[in-house]
Amino acid sequence: FMDRQGVIDKYGVPPELIIDFLALMGDSSDNIPGMSGVGEKTALAVLQGVGGIESIATNPDAIATLSFRGAKTFYNRFKEQEEVVRLSYLLATIKTDVELPVSLSELRRGDTEKESLLALFRRFEFKGLIEELEAQTGDSVEIEQAAAPSSVEYETILTEAQLDAWLEKLSVAPLFAFDTETDSLDYMQANIVGLSFAIEAGKAAYLPLGHDYVGAPEQLDRDTTLQKLKTLLEDVNVHKVGQHLKFDRNVLLNYGITLQGIAFDTMLESYVLNSTASRHNMDDLAKKYLNYTTQTFEDIAGKGVKQLTFNQVEVEKAAFYAAEDADITLRLHQTLWPKVEQDESLKALLLQMEQPLAVVLSDMERTGALIDPFLLQQQSQQIEIRLSELEKEAHEIAGAPFNLSSTKQLGEVLFEKLQLPVIKKTPKGAPSTAEEVLQELAYDYPLPKLILEHRSLSKLKSTYTDKLPLMICPKTGRVHTSYHQAVTATGRLSSTDPNLQNIPVRTEEGRRIRQAFVAEPGFKILAADYSQIELRIMAHLSEDAGLLDAFAHGKDIHRATAAEIMGVAPEDVTSEQRRNAKAINFGLIYGMSAFGLSKQIGVPRGEAQRYMDRYFDRYPGVLAYMERTRHQAEEKGYVETLFGRRLYLPDIKAKNVGLRKAAERAAINAPMQGTAADIIKRAMINLSDWLKTCEPNTIRMVMQVHDELVFEIREDKSEDYKNHIRQCMESAAELKVPLEVGIGIGDNWEQAH
């Protein structure tokens, strides 16, 4: 609550000028456009010097005497935009004469329902508010959470006798939770510092093996102990559960141990159950499903540059943290598995797809990809030259040097000096220089186009041409990415360090980066890519006769679509018509509107709408599928892929039209994108089984990127293996239209793509 002086202290103007303030500056959060080129400083200078909008409209001379940049031209700009400013004033004015169904007394804040509020905060991941609520004294939820650790039995294994006793218990347990603690998150470089186990809720142990700080207690020898554990960890009949066990498997392989008997992974159980309900790390899952706050790594190791690595953490602190990890993992499994097990589709998705895939990805990660660092260094130098050229051109257009990477300086050049139209404002009221804004301006103005190219090349240089050579593992001479199964809502894989999914394929520079992914001497790169898989899935799901016929007869689907909606014979379709039809085919999959289509293909909105209307006339099954999917999403709250993967849509009934429309677009696209992801996952699992039957050291699966798999194949085997790879990928699913796989072979990824 603020009094009059409080408002002045905070905003710089009294309460009666707040509406004028918003009308001049704009407010993007409420779609109040404001006056272009006017930010907080200018608005305050005018309001403090002259007064509100009415005073501004009648006092040009007074404005001209004010001491702010642009004061002399402000009045003329105000008159040009007066209609927008007055509209903004109306939009910023709170309507106070609306009849309410409740009285003010009913709206007064009552007592807090802390448990309900905590559940709400956790749903929306309001971490600060959660901590604030949990910290309140007398909170029944806090007491309940605090009681859990006092009932646990965590043991630190420091003697052979203790280890033998635990080995005996683990070997006869129907299932035990298992976790590794390491000194690095780089699985190729990580050393094991300790292992933890849990056999029942509340009972766990930590086995320290590598704490090497001054004064650390004597620990069992790491290599000897791991060899003792090897039989247990490699036994397929001894069932283990873990949280993100792919990482643990990779680390154990550094010690010659192949983790087997992986029965469950709690990260994947959560992901299969509901990919959007929460992030799938252990801390968030414990809060969501167990109402329990775990000890974090920062709690025991500190933060920032002074953060300790795990081997430097005191054994006493590390023991509770590590044992708790195993304990909570077991408890999460006991909570999540019964929920997954209730649905046969989700159960199959977990046991037959996601968990086997984790092993396939682990093998692929450790194989890694070979790159040519010298080629990347050459490209980096060439990009640097082009960046300098772009910077020079930009300075010439601007009439003076400026920092292209500074949003503040760029905004001043674009919107103050060059007077380009303001399309969007930042939350603070400044004209936005975001990518989508520059893309729109680039249609009509040269500088935004140069800035976009400069940004793209700078990102390419910093992310790939400069960075990839530094990521080569000294032990293998290869780059080892990390694939993530539980990140995207639809089931698609993502990757980091490096991110292989974002290497551009449509630009020359992006293709040159792909040239740097090479095969070792005597080998070739083979790239196998599903052709138009999402359109084929659309044909299957919609059962549209026109689409089914086009794919069944091997027609060029974009040419066929162009012929249908343009009303011409297929052989008369021009390249531009085919390009527009391609935009329509893929745009509809992603729920694109007529407005979006018009911008993409450069035609008036009305013409784009006519194209879409004709498309649905020719392919009525597609429209019926879309309507059917929207209805299912609204009725069930989720949509499904062909294999039962669910995408929940919490905003499908939102009152906010923007949120609801976005949820509807996701509902239409998710079954296709998710099914495509499921199909390539099935193919990877089948291909991995086949690779084990091939002659040793003749073929490796090295990368998965979107709908493409990349292999390194011994040169004399490439033609033999090509046909089996195609057959395996094309038989990964049975659709009402044939799956097609394009395969290329070359010395590098670009040649093969």
PDB file of C-alpha atoms in Angstrom, residues 107-272:
ATOM      1  CA  LEU A 107     -12.786  -9.929  -1.607  1.00  0.00           C
ATOM      2  CA  ARG A 108     -10.737  -9.210   1.481  1.00  0.00           C
ATOM      3  CA  ARG A 109      -7.873 -11.645   1.982  1.00  0.00           C
ATOM      4  CA  GLY A 110      -8.613 -14.370   4.486  1.00  0.00           C
ATOM      5  CA  ASP A 111      -6.439 -16.970   6.177  1.00  0.00           C
ATOM      6  CA  THR A 112      -3.948 -18.770   3.966  1.00  0.00           C
ATOM      7  CA  GLU A 113      -4.664 -22.425   3.133  1.00  0.00           C
ATOM      8  CA  LYS A 114      -0.987 -23.275   3.192  1.00  0.00           C
ATOM      9  CA  GLU A 115      -1.123 -26.832   1.864  1.00  0.00           C
ATOM     10  CA  SER A 116      -3.318 -25.863  -1.093  1.00  0.00           C
ATOM     11  CA  LEU A 117      -1.145 -22.828  -1.758  1.00  0.00           C
ATOM     12  CA  LEU A 118       2.024 -24.917  -1.618  1.00  0.00           C
ATOM     13  CA  ALA A 119       0.570 -27.394  -4.118  1.00  0.00           C
ATOM     14  CA  LEU A 120      -0.281 -24.501  -6.443  1.00  0.00           C
ATOM     15  CA  PHE A 121       3.189 -22.992  -6.124  1.00  0.00           C
ATOM     16  CA  ARG A 122       4.784 -26.360  -6.892  1.00  0.00           C
ATOM     17  CA  ARG A 123       2.600 -26.833  -9.945  1.00  0.00           C
ATOM     18  CA  PHE A 124       3.834 -23.553 -11.404  1.00  0.00           C
ATOM     19  CA  GLU A 125       7.394 -23.931 -10.034  1.00  0.00           C
ATOM     20  CA  PHE A 126       7.368 -20.690  -7.999  1.00  0.00           C
ATOM     21  CA  LYS A 127      10.588 -21.610  -6.209  1.00  0.00           C
ATOM     22  CA  GLY A 128      10.997 -18.374  -4.246  1.00  0.00           C
ATOM     23  CA  LEU A 129       7.413 -18.465  -3.011  1.00  0.00           C
ATOM     24  CA  ILE A 130       7.756 -22.151  -2.089  1.00  0.00           C
ATOM     25  CA  GLU A 131      10.826 -21.423   0.035  1.00  0.00           C
ATOM     26  CA  GLU A 132       9.111 -18.429   1.624  1.00  0.00           C
ATOM     27  CA  LEU A 133       6.020 -20.466   2.522  1.00  0.00           C
ATOM     28  CA  GLU A 134       8.010 -23.451   3.768  1.00  0.00           C
ATOM     29  CA  ALA A 135      10.138 -21.159   5.951  1.00  0.00           C
ATOM     30  CA  GLN A 136       7.131 -19.813   7.845  1.00  0.00           C
ATOM     31  CA  THR A 137       7.034 -21.054  11.413  1.00  0.00           C
ATOM     32  CA  GLY A 138       4.132 -23.209  12.392  1.00  0.00           C
ATOM     33  CA  ASP A 139       3.650 -24.482   8.831  1.00  0.00           C
ATOM     34  CA  SER A 140       2.148 -27.983   9.093  1.00  0.00           C
ATOM     35  CA  VAL A 141       3.656 -28.883   5.711  1.00  0.00           C
ATOM     36  CA  GLU A 142       7.140 -27.895   6.856  1.00  0.00           C
ATOM     37  CA  ILE A 143       6.802 -30.031  10.004  1.00  0.00           C
ATOM     38  CA  GLU A 144       5.650 -32.995   7.927  1.00  0.00           C
ATOM     39  CA  GLN A 145       8.637 -32.637   5.576  1.00  0.00           C
ATOM     40  CA  ALA A 146      11.106 -32.145   8.405  1.00  0.00           C
ATOM     41  CA  ALA A 147       9.943 -35.366  10.061  1.00  0.00           C
ATOM     42  CA  ALA A 148      10.977 -37.570   7.143  1.00  0.00           C
ATOM     43  CA  PRO A 149      14.803 -37.450   7.519  1.00  0.00           C
ATOM     44  CA  SER A 150      14.663 -38.291  11.256  1.00  0.00           C
ATOM     45  CA  SER A 151      13.155 -41.689  10.465  1.00  0.00           C
ATOM     46  CA  VAL A 152      15.828 -42.809   8.011  1.00  0.00           C
ATOM     47  CA  GLU A 153      18.770 -45.144   8.534  1.00  0.00           C
ATOM     48  CA  TYR A 154      21.720 -44.088   6.391  1.00  0.00           C
ATOM     49  CA  GLU A 155      25.025 -45.959   6.727  1.00  0.00           C
ATOM     50  CA  THR A 156      28.525 -44.990   5.570  1.00  0.00           C
ATOM     51  CA  ILE A 157      30.483 -47.998   4.294  1.00  0.00           C
ATOM     52  CA  LEU A 158      34.139 -47.710   5.322  1.00  0.00           C
ATOM     53  CA  THR A 159      35.142 -51.353   6.008  1.00  0.00           C
ATOM     54  CA  GLU A 160      35.270 -54.605   4.035  1.00  0.00           C
ATOM     55  CA  ALA A 161      32.859 -56.187   6.496  1.00  0.00           C
ATOM     56  CA  GLN A 162      30.256 -53.460   5.918  1.00  0.00           C
ATOM     57  CA  LEU A 163      30.693 -53.776   2.146  1.00  0.00           C
ATOM     58  CA  ASP A 164      30.287 -57.556   2.226  1.00  0.00           C
ATOM     59  CA  ALA A 165      27.135 -57.252   4.328  1.00  0.00           C
ATOM     60  CA  TRP A 166      25.628 -54.783   1.851  1.00  0.00           C
ATOM     61  CA  LEU A 167      26.668 -56.884  -1.152  1.00  0.00           C
ATOM     62  CA  GLU A 168      24.823 -59.818   0.332  1.00  0.00           C
ATOM     63  CA  LYS A 169      21.679 -57.731   0.919  1.00  0.00           C
ATOM     64  CA  LEU A 170      21.817 -56.202  -2.560  1.00  0.00           C
ATOM     65  CA  SER A 171      22.302 -59.537  -4.319  1.00  0.00           C
ATOM     66  CA  VAL A 172      19.085 -61.001  -2.853  1.00  0.00           C
ATOM     67  CA  ALA A 173      16.959 -57.829  -2.965  1.00  0.00           C
ATOM     68  CA  PRO A 174      14.133 -57.945  -5.567  1.00  0.00           C
ATOM     69  CA  LEU A 175      15.120 -54.392  -6.553  1.00  0.00           C
ATOM     70  CA  PHE A 176      17.614 -51.860  -5.255  1.00  0.00           C
ATOM     71  CA  ALA A 177      18.194 -48.191  -5.988  1.00  0.00           C
ATOM     72  CA  PHE A 178      21.632 -47.234  -7.166  1.00  0.00           C
ATOM     73  CA  ASP A 179      23.497 -43.958  -7.808  1.00  0.00           C
ATOM     74  CA  THR A 180      27.048 -42.804  -8.532  1.00  0.00           C
ATOM     75  CA  GLU A 181      28.701 -39.650  -7.224  1.00  0.00           C
ATOM     76  CA  THR A 182      31.395 -38.160  -9.463  1.00  0.00           C
ATOM     77  CA  ASP A 183      33.791 -35.238  -9.658  1.00  0.00           C
ATOM     78  CA  SER A 184      32.455 -34.062 -13.050  1.00  0.00           C
ATOM     79  CA  LEU A 185      29.275 -33.974 -15.140  1.00  0.00           C
ATOM     80  CA  ASP A 186      31.320 -34.830 -18.243  1.00  0.00           C
ATOM     81  CA  TYR A 187      30.690 -38.554 -18.393  1.00  0.00           C
ATOM     82  CA  MET A 188      33.825 -39.193 -20.472  1.00  0.00           C
ATOM     83  CA  GLN A 189      36.091 -37.493 -17.917  1.00  0.00           C
ATOM     84  CA  ALA A 190      34.222 -38.194 -14.655  1.00  0.00           C
ATOM     85  CA  ASN A 191      35.849 -40.157 -11.843  1.00  0.00           C
ATOM     86  CA  ILE A 192      33.736 -42.093  -9.379  1.00  0.00           C
ATOM     87  CA  VAL A 193      33.915 -40.571  -5.901  1.00  0.00           C
ATOM     88  CA  GLY A 194      31.333 -42.866  -4.315  1.00  0.00           C
ATOM     89  CA  LEU A 195      28.247 -45.025  -4.798  1.00  0.00           C
ATOM     90  CA  SER A 196      24.981 -45.196  -2.889  1.00  0.00           C
ATOM     91  CA  PHE A 197      22.384 -47.933  -2.507  1.00  0.00           C
ATOM     92  CA  ALA A 198      18.899 -48.309  -1.058  1.00  0.00           C
ATOM     93  CA  ILE A 199      16.961 -51.537  -0.570  1.00  0.00           C
ATOM     94  CA  GLU A 200      13.856 -50.190   1.149  1.00  0.00           C
ATOM     95  CA  ALA A 201      12.401 -46.759   1.841  1.00  0.00           C
ATOM     96  CA  GLY A 202      14.372 -45.000   4.546  1.00  0.00           C
ATOM     97  CA  LYS A 203      17.298 -47.447   4.511  1.00  0.00           C
ATOM     98  CA  ALA A 204      20.326 -46.587   2.383  1.00  0.00           C
ATOM     99  CA  ALA A 205      24.115 -46.560   2.390  1.00  0.00           C
ATOM    100  CA  TYR A 206      26.938 -44.517   0.921  1.00  0.00           C
ATOM    101  CA  LEU A 207      30.209 -46.089  -0.162  1.00  0.00           C
ATOM    102  CA  PRO A 208      32.886 -43.349  -0.379  1.00  0.00           C
ATOM    103  CA  LEU A 209      35.814 -44.215  -2.653  1.00  0.00           C
ATOM    104  CA  GLY A 210      37.466 -41.004  -3.775  1.00  0.00           C
ATOM    105  CA  HIS A 211      37.228 -38.202  -1.192  1.00  0.00           C
ATOM    106  CA  ASP A 212      40.749 -36.781  -1.160  1.00  0.00           C
ATOM    107  CA  TYR A 213      40.625 -33.594   0.912  1.00  0.00           C
ATOM    108  CA  VAL A 214      43.097 -33.113   3.763  1.00  0.00           C
ATOM    109  CA  GLY A 215      41.893 -35.104   6.760  1.00  0.00           C
ATOM    110  CA  ALA A 216      39.501 -37.336   4.821  1.00  0.00           C
ATOM    111  CA  PRO A 217      38.841 -40.686   6.557  1.00  0.00           C
ATOM    112  CA  GLU A 218      40.429 -43.821   5.170  1.00  0.00           C
ATOM    113  CA  GLN A 219      38.254 -45.326   2.429  1.00  0.00           C
ATOM    114  CA  LEU A 220      38.189 -48.638   0.606  1.00  0.00           C
ATOM    115  CA  ASP A 221      40.384 -48.827  -2.491  1.00  0.00           C
ATOM    116  CA  ARG A 222      38.361 -47.647  -5.496  1.00  0.00           C
ATOM    117  CA  ASP A 223      39.634 -50.056  -8.167  1.00  0.00           C
ATOM    118  CA  THR A 224      39.526 -53.126  -5.922  1.00  0.00           C
ATOM    119  CA  THR A 225      36.038 -52.282  -4.659  1.00  0.00           C
ATOM    120  CA  LEU A 226      34.643 -51.609  -8.132  1.00  0.00           C
ATOM    121  CA  GLN A 227      35.958 -54.973  -9.301  1.00  0.00           C
ATOM    122  CA  LYS A 228      34.189 -56.538  -6.328  1.00  0.00           C
ATOM    123  CA  LEU A 229      30.952 -54.764  -7.355  1.00  0.00           C
ATOM    124  CA  LYS A 230      31.357 -55.576 -11.061  1.00  0.00           C
ATOM    125  CA  THR A 231      29.560 -58.944 -10.928  1.00  0.00           C
ATOM    126  CA  LEU A 232      26.586 -57.439  -9.089  1.00  0.00           C
ATOM    127  CA  LEU A 233      26.326 -54.407 -11.375  1.00  0.00           C
ATOM    128  CA  GLU A 234      26.639 -56.472 -14.568  1.00  0.00           C
ATOM    129  CA  ASP A 235      24.149 -59.159 -13.482  1.00  0.00           C
ATOM    130  CA  VAL A 236      21.031 -58.856 -15.668  1.00  0.00           C
ATOM    131  CA  ASN A 237      19.020 -60.780 -13.066  1.00  0.00           C
ATOM    132  CA  VAL A 238      19.783 -58.335 -10.254  1.00  0.00           C
ATOM    133  CA  HIS A 239      17.298 -55.531 -10.855  1.00  0.00           C
ATOM    134  CA  LYS A 240      18.267 -51.888 -10.349  1.00  0.00           C
ATOM    135  CA  VAL A 241      16.375 -48.617 -10.310  1.00  0.00           C
ATOM    136  CA  GLY A 242      17.983 -45.211 -10.672  1.00  0.00           C
ATOM    137  CA  GLN A 243      17.428 -41.597 -11.587  1.00  0.00           C
ATOM    138  CA  HIS A 244      18.899 -40.876 -15.057  1.00  0.00           C
ATOM    139  CA  LEU A 245      20.864 -44.126 -15.115  1.00  0.00           C
ATOM    140  CA  LYS A 246      22.299 -43.386 -18.579  1.00  0.00           C
ATOM    141  CA  PHE A 247      24.813 -41.094 -16.901  1.00  0.00           C
ATOM    142  CA  ASP A 248      25.762 -43.734 -14.308  1.00  0.00           C
ATOM    143  CA  ARG A 249      26.148 -46.342 -17.051  1.00  0.00           C
ATOM    144  CA  ASN A 250      28.501 -44.052 -18.988  1.00  0.00           C
ATOM    145  CA  VAL A 251      30.619 -43.349 -15.921  1.00  0.00           C
ATOM    146  CA  LEU A 252      30.896 -47.027 -14.973  1.00  0.00           C
ATOM    147  CA  LEU A 253      32.108 -47.806 -18.491  1.00  0.00           C
ATOM    148  CA  ASN A 254      35.162 -45.664 -17.688  1.00  0.00           C
ATOM    149  CA  TYR A 255      36.040 -48.471 -15.247  1.00  0.00           C
ATOM    150  CA  GLY A 256      35.229 -51.376 -17.555  1.00  0.00           C
ATOM    151  CA  ILE A 257      31.846 -52.070 -15.932  1.00  0.00           C
ATOM    152  CA  THR A 258      28.759 -52.434 -18.155  1.00  0.00           C
ATOM    153  CA  LEU A 259      25.728 -51.693 -16.005  1.00  0.00           C
ATOM    154  CA  GLN A 260      22.983 -54.253 -16.668  1.00  0.00           C
ATOM    155  CA  GLY A 261      19.750 -55.270 -15.016  1.00  0.00           C
ATOM    156  CA  ILE A 262      18.310 -51.758 -15.373  1.00  0.00           C
ATOM    157  CA  ALA A 263      14.696 -52.409 -14.428  1.00  0.00           C
ATOM    158  CA  PHE A 264      13.447 -48.841 -13.952  1.00  0.00           C
ATOM    159  CA  ASP A 265      14.519 -45.225 -14.297  1.00  0.00           C
ATOM    160  CA  THR A 266      12.511 -42.725 -12.243  1.00  0.00           C
ATOM    161  CA  MET A 267      13.313 -39.852 -14.613  1.00  0.00           C
ATOM    162  CA  LEU A 268      11.780 -41.815 -17.479  1.00  0.00           C
ATOM    163  CA  GLU A 269       8.852 -43.028 -15.356  1.00  0.00           C
ATOM    164  CA  SER A 270       7.957 -39.415 -14.626  1.00  0.00           C
ATOM    165  CA  TYR A 271       8.483 -38.358 -18.255  1.00  0.00           C
ATOM    166  CA  VAL A 272       6.252 -41.108 -19.624  1.00  0.00           C
TER     167      VAL A 272
END
